[in-house]
Amino acid sequence: MQRCNFNMDPISISDLLVATGGHAADGLDRDINFNQVVIDSRQVTPGSVFWALPGTLCDGHDFVRDACQRGAAFCVVNSDRNDWGGPVVKVAHTGAALSRFAQWYREQLEPLVIGVTGSVGKTTTREMIHAALSADHCGIRSIANYNNEIGLPLSLFQLEKSHDYGVLEMGACHSGDIRDLCAIAQPEVGVITGIVPVHLEKFGSLEQIIQTKAELLQALPSDGFAVVNGDCPHAQSVAAYANCPVIFVGESQENEYRATNVRASQHQLSFHVGDHEYHIPVSGRHHLPAALCAVAVATEVGMAAEQIAKGLLRFATAAGRCQIKQIGPWTIIDDSYNANPTSMRAACQLMQAWKTGNKKIAVVGDMLELGDEAGRYHHDLGIQIAQSDIDCLLAYGDNAYNVIAGAFEAGMDAHQMAECPMFESLLMNLDCWLEAGDVLLVKGSRTMRMERVVEWATRQTEEINNLDALSVPA
């Protein structure tokens, strides 16, 4: 379990009651201050507030007693529940109250809030903007994948009056989700990373995705600004929703922030914007839109190019997002966190450009939420893999057959690929194929839990090391 601490400027119970319309239990001291909100009772520290949220797998109300025993100052609970055995504030619905309280907290603060959304690259863009800004300013960004109606408020609670900025990632599953998040965060700057056909099962159409992502631009004040990936085919469509200046970034000539002299090696991306050169320690040209968004945001808020360059040079890739790992005798490109057709294409391009004298193996899981087009997208993925100088292919999931069929039709040797409907069969095949020096790409949608392949490789290395240690003469 990752332990996340979300500290905020001290708040009194009285302020919380005003913000949420809640009612304090008898005997609860309204002058008590708190500076942390948690939704996991295991993360309670003395003086923090436990917010009991109902969920699909468990109900936070079942852990109120545990939170109190761990030293919570008080707990926020639904008013229709009783018998808590501890200090509580009762609200009509804890989920809605969390949003109202976060919105109230945001209104007490002056830091610049930057919202980041898009179909691909949200987390990488968020992290690059933070890396650039942190070279000159003090601020925060969303933690991990905290980008929904629960995660965004918790991320927002990290902000303090002393901060200069907050970079908040905004995800969406349905129309209106971004609008609701913007009502809480009240961003002055909006960044659209790009729009591609993902989550089609939920949105129904590409046009609906465009409209939903554009909710961020509609929420910006007239004196704010938006940064949009101008190389995205839908850039103009989404920008039309803005009521403030829109800045386009990309490689094409019409972009205000245009990348030139782009060079992508296995461990570094370099490019120019105007007369200024930037270097970022990442693998793959597909990181360029995120980098340009960071350069644009930092420049527009007044930072010098030299400072921006220093910040970007310190950028570190987030877990499971194109991380290059040397695990034992293998090079593993851990891109296991998520996948869609666009990010899969970028991963194939990275593998094609990767220089090695050994095998290149792609281990891919299903791309989910593609609706009726899922079969075609996976078939196309197989074709891309076959055309990307990849030696071996392991496809895992319900759509593994379509991936294998596409690769076979594109000329890949049938003996160098395997359809793996079960995860165990994937590991068995990988164990047979993997040799010292091989380069391994691991990628798939979040639900496929492809990080298990990386964990398996780590265990294999540990076992090899243990055997080597046992074989050393005493």
CSV table of N, CA and C in Angstrom, one decimal, residues 168-223:
chain,number,residue,atom,x,y,z
A,168,LEU,N,-3.1,19.8,-11.5
A,168,LEU,CA,-4.1,18.8,-11.2
A,168,LEU,C,-4.5,18.0,-12.4
A,169,GLU,N,-4.4,16.7,-12.4
A,169,GLU,CA,-4.8,15.9,-13.5
A,169,GLU,C,-6.3,15.6,-13.4
A,170,MET,N,-7.0,15.6,-14.5
A,170,MET,CA,-8.4,15.5,-14.6
A,170,MET,C,-8.8,14.3,-15.5
A,171,GLY,N,-9.4,13.3,-15.0
A,171,GLY,CA,-9.9,12.2,-15.8
A,171,GLY,C,-11.4,12.2,-16.0
A,172,ALA,N,-11.9,11.4,-16.9
A,172,ALA,CA,-13.3,11.4,-17.2
A,172,ALA,C,-13.8,10.0,-17.6
A,173,CYS,N,-14.9,9.6,-17.1
A,173,CYS,CA,-15.6,8.4,-17.6
A,173,CYS,C,-16.9,8.7,-18.3
A,174,HIS,N,-17.4,9.9,-18.0
A,174,HIS,CA,-18.7,10.3,-18.6
A,174,HIS,C,-18.7,11.8,-18.9
A,175,SER,N,-19.6,12.2,-19.8
A,175,SER,CA,-19.8,13.6,-20.1
A,175,SER,C,-20.2,14.3,-18.8
A,176,GLY,N,-19.6,15.5,-18.5
A,176,GLY,CA,-19.8,16.2,-17.3
A,176,GLY,C,-18.8,16.0,-16.2
A,177,ASP,N,-18.0,15.0,-16.3
A,177,ASP,CA,-17.0,14.7,-15.3
A,177,ASP,C,-16.0,15.8,-15.1
A,178,ILE,N,-15.5,16.3,-16.3
A,178,ILE,CA,-14.4,17.3,-16.2
A,178,ILE,C,-15.1,18.6,-15.7
A,179,ARG,N,-16.3,18.9,-16.1
A,179,ARG,CA,-17.0,20.1,-15.6
A,179,ARG,C,-17.1,20.1,-14.1
A,180,ASP,N,-17.4,18.9,-13.6
A,180,ASP,CA,-17.6,18.8,-12.1
A,180,ASP,C,-16.2,19.0,-11.4
A,181,LEU,N,-15.2,18.5,-12.0
A,181,LEU,CA,-13.8,18.6,-11.4
A,181,LEU,C,-13.4,20.1,-11.4
A,182,CYS,N,-13.7,20.7,-12.5
A,182,CYS,CA,-13.3,22.2,-12.7
A,182,CYS,C,-14.1,23.0,-11.7
A,183,ALA,N,-15.3,22.7,-11.4
A,183,ALA,CA,-16.0,23.4,-10.3
A,183,ALA,C,-15.3,23.3,-9.0
A,184,ILE,N,-14.7,22.2,-8.7
A,184,ILE,CA,-13.9,22.1,-7.5
A,184,ILE,C,-12.6,22.8,-7.6
A,185,ALA,N,-11.8,22.6,-8.6
A,185,ALA,CA,-10.4,23.0,-8.7
A,185,ALA,C,-10.3,24.5,-9.2
A,186,GLN,N,-11.3,25.0,-10.0
A,186,GLN,CA,-11.3,26.3,-10.5
A,186,GLN,C,-9.9,26.7,-11.1
A,187,PRO,N,-9.6,26.0,-12.2
A,187,PRO,CA,-8.3,26.2,-12.8
A,187,PRO,C,-8.2,27.5,-13.6
A,188,GLU,N,-7.0,28.1,-13.6
A,188,GLU,CA,-6.8,29.3,-14.5
A,188,GLU,C,-6.1,29.0,-15.8
A,189,VAL,N,-5.5,27.8,-15.8
A,189,VAL,CA,-4.8,27.3,-17.0
A,189,VAL,C,-5.3,25.9,-17.3
A,190,GLY,N,-5.5,25.6,-18.5
A,190,GLY,CA,-5.9,24.3,-18.9
A,190,GLY,C,-5.0,23.7,-20.0
A,191,VAL,N,-4.7,22.5,-19.9
A,191,VAL,CA,-3.8,21.8,-20.9
A,191,VAL,C,-4.6,20.6,-21.5
A,192,ILE,N,-4.7,20.5,-22.8
A,192,ILE,CA,-5.2,19.4,-23.5
A,192,ILE,C,-4.1,18.6,-24.2
A,193,THR,N,-3.8,17.4,-23.7
A,193,THR,CA,-2.7,16.7,-24.2
A,193,THR,C,-2.9,16.1,-25.6
A,194,GLY,N,-4.1,15.8,-25.9
A,194,GLY,CA,-4.5,15.2,-27.2
A,194,GLY,C,-5.8,14.4,-27.1
A,195,ILE,N,-6.4,14.2,-28.2
A,195,ILE,CA,-7.7,13.4,-28.1
A,195,ILE,C,-7.7,12.3,-29.1
A,196,VAL,N,-7.9,11.1,-28.7
A,196,VAL,CA,-7.9,9.9,-29.5
A,196,VAL,C,-9.1,9.0,-29.1
A,197,PRO,N,-9.5,8.1,-29.9
A,197,PRO,CA,-10.7,7.3,-29.6
A,197,PRO,C,-10.4,6.2,-28.5
A,198,VAL,N,-10.4,6.6,-27.2
A,198,VAL,CA,-10.3,5.7,-26.1
A,198,VAL,C,-11.6,5.8,-25.3
A,199,HIS,N,-11.8,4.8,-24.5
A,199,HIS,CA,-13.1,4.7,-23.6
A,199,HIS,C,-14.3,4.9,-24.5
A,200,LEU,N,-14.3,4.3,-25.7
A,200,LEU,CA,-15.5,4.5,-26.5
A,200,LEU,C,-16.7,3.8,-26.0
A,201,GLU,N,-16.5,2.7,-25.2
A,201,GLU,CA,-17.6,2.0,-24.6
A,201,GLU,C,-18.4,2.9,-23.7
A,202,LYS,N,-17.7,3.9,-23.0
A,202,LYS,CA,-18.3,4.8,-22.1
A,202,LYS,C,-18.9,6.1,-22.8
A,203,PHE,N,-18.1,6.6,-23.7
A,203,PHE,CA,-18.5,7.9,-24.4
A,203,PHE,C,-19.3,7.7,-25.6
A,204,GLY,N,-19.2,6.6,-26.3
A,204,GLY,CA,-20.0,6.3,-27.4
A,204,GLY,C,-19.5,6.8,-28.8
A,205,SER,N,-18.8,8.0,-28.7
A,205,SER,CA,-18.3,8.6,-30.0
A,205,SER,C,-17.1,9.5,-29.7
A,206,LEU,N,-16.3,9.7,-30.7
A,206,LEU,CA,-15.2,10.6,-30.6
A,206,LEU,C,-15.7,12.0,-30.3
A,207,GLU,N,-16.8,12.4,-30.9
A,207,GLU,CA,-17.3,13.8,-30.7
A,207,GLU,C,-17.6,14.0,-29.2
A,208,GLN,N,-18.2,13.0,-28.6
A,208,GLN,CA,-18.5,13.1,-27.2
A,208,GLN,C,-17.2,13.2,-26.3
A,209,ILE,N,-16.1,12.5,-26.7
A,209,ILE,CA,-14.9,12.7,-26.0
A,209,ILE,C,-14.4,14.1,-26.2
A,210,ILE,N,-14.4,14.6,-27.4
A,210,ILE,CA,-14.0,16.0,-27.6
A,210,ILE,C,-14.7,17.0,-26.7
A,211,GLN,N,-16.1,16.8,-26.7
A,211,GLN,CA,-16.9,17.8,-25.9
A,211,GLN,C,-16.6,17.6,-24.4
A,212,THR,N,-16.3,16.4,-23.9
A,212,THR,CA,-16.0,16.2,-22.5
A,212,THR,C,-14.7,16.8,-22.2
A,213,LYS,N,-13.6,16.6,-23.0
A,213,LYS,CA,-12.3,17.2,-22.7
A,213,LYS,C,-12.4,18.7,-22.8
A,214,ALA,N,-13.2,19.2,-23.7
A,214,ALA,CA,-13.4,20.7,-23.8
A,214,ALA,C,-14.0,21.3,-22.6
A,215,GLU,N,-14.6,20.6,-21.7
A,215,GLU,CA,-15.2,21.1,-20.5
A,215,GLU,C,-14.1,21.9,-19.7
A,216,LEU,N,-12.9,21.4,-19.8
A,216,LEU,CA,-11.8,22.1,-19.1
A,216,LEU,C,-11.6,23.5,-19.7
A,217,LEU,N,-11.6,23.7,-21.0
A,217,LEU,CA,-11.4,25.0,-21.6
A,217,LEU,C,-12.6,25.9,-21.3
A,218,GLN,N,-13.8,25.3,-21.3
A,218,GLN,CA,-15.0,26.1,-21.0
A,218,GLN,C,-15.0,26.7,-19.6
A,219,ALA,N,-14.3,26.0,-18.7
A,219,ALA,CA,-14.3,26.4,-17.3
A,219,ALA,C,-13.2,27.5,-17.0
A,220,LEU,N,-12.3,27.8,-18.0
A,220,LEU,CA,-11.2,28.7,-17.7
A,220,LEU,C,-11.7,30.1,-17.8
A,221,PRO,N,-11.2,31.0,-16.9
A,221,PRO,CA,-11.6,32.4,-16.9
A,221,PRO,C,-11.0,33.1,-18.2
A,222,SER,N,-11.6,34.2,-18.5
A,222,SER,CA,-11.2,34.9,-19.8
A,222,SER,C,-9.7,35.4,-19.7
A,223,ASP,N,-9.2,35.7,-18.4
A,223,ASP,CA,-7.8,36.1,-18.3
A,223,ASP,C,-6.9,34.9,-18.1
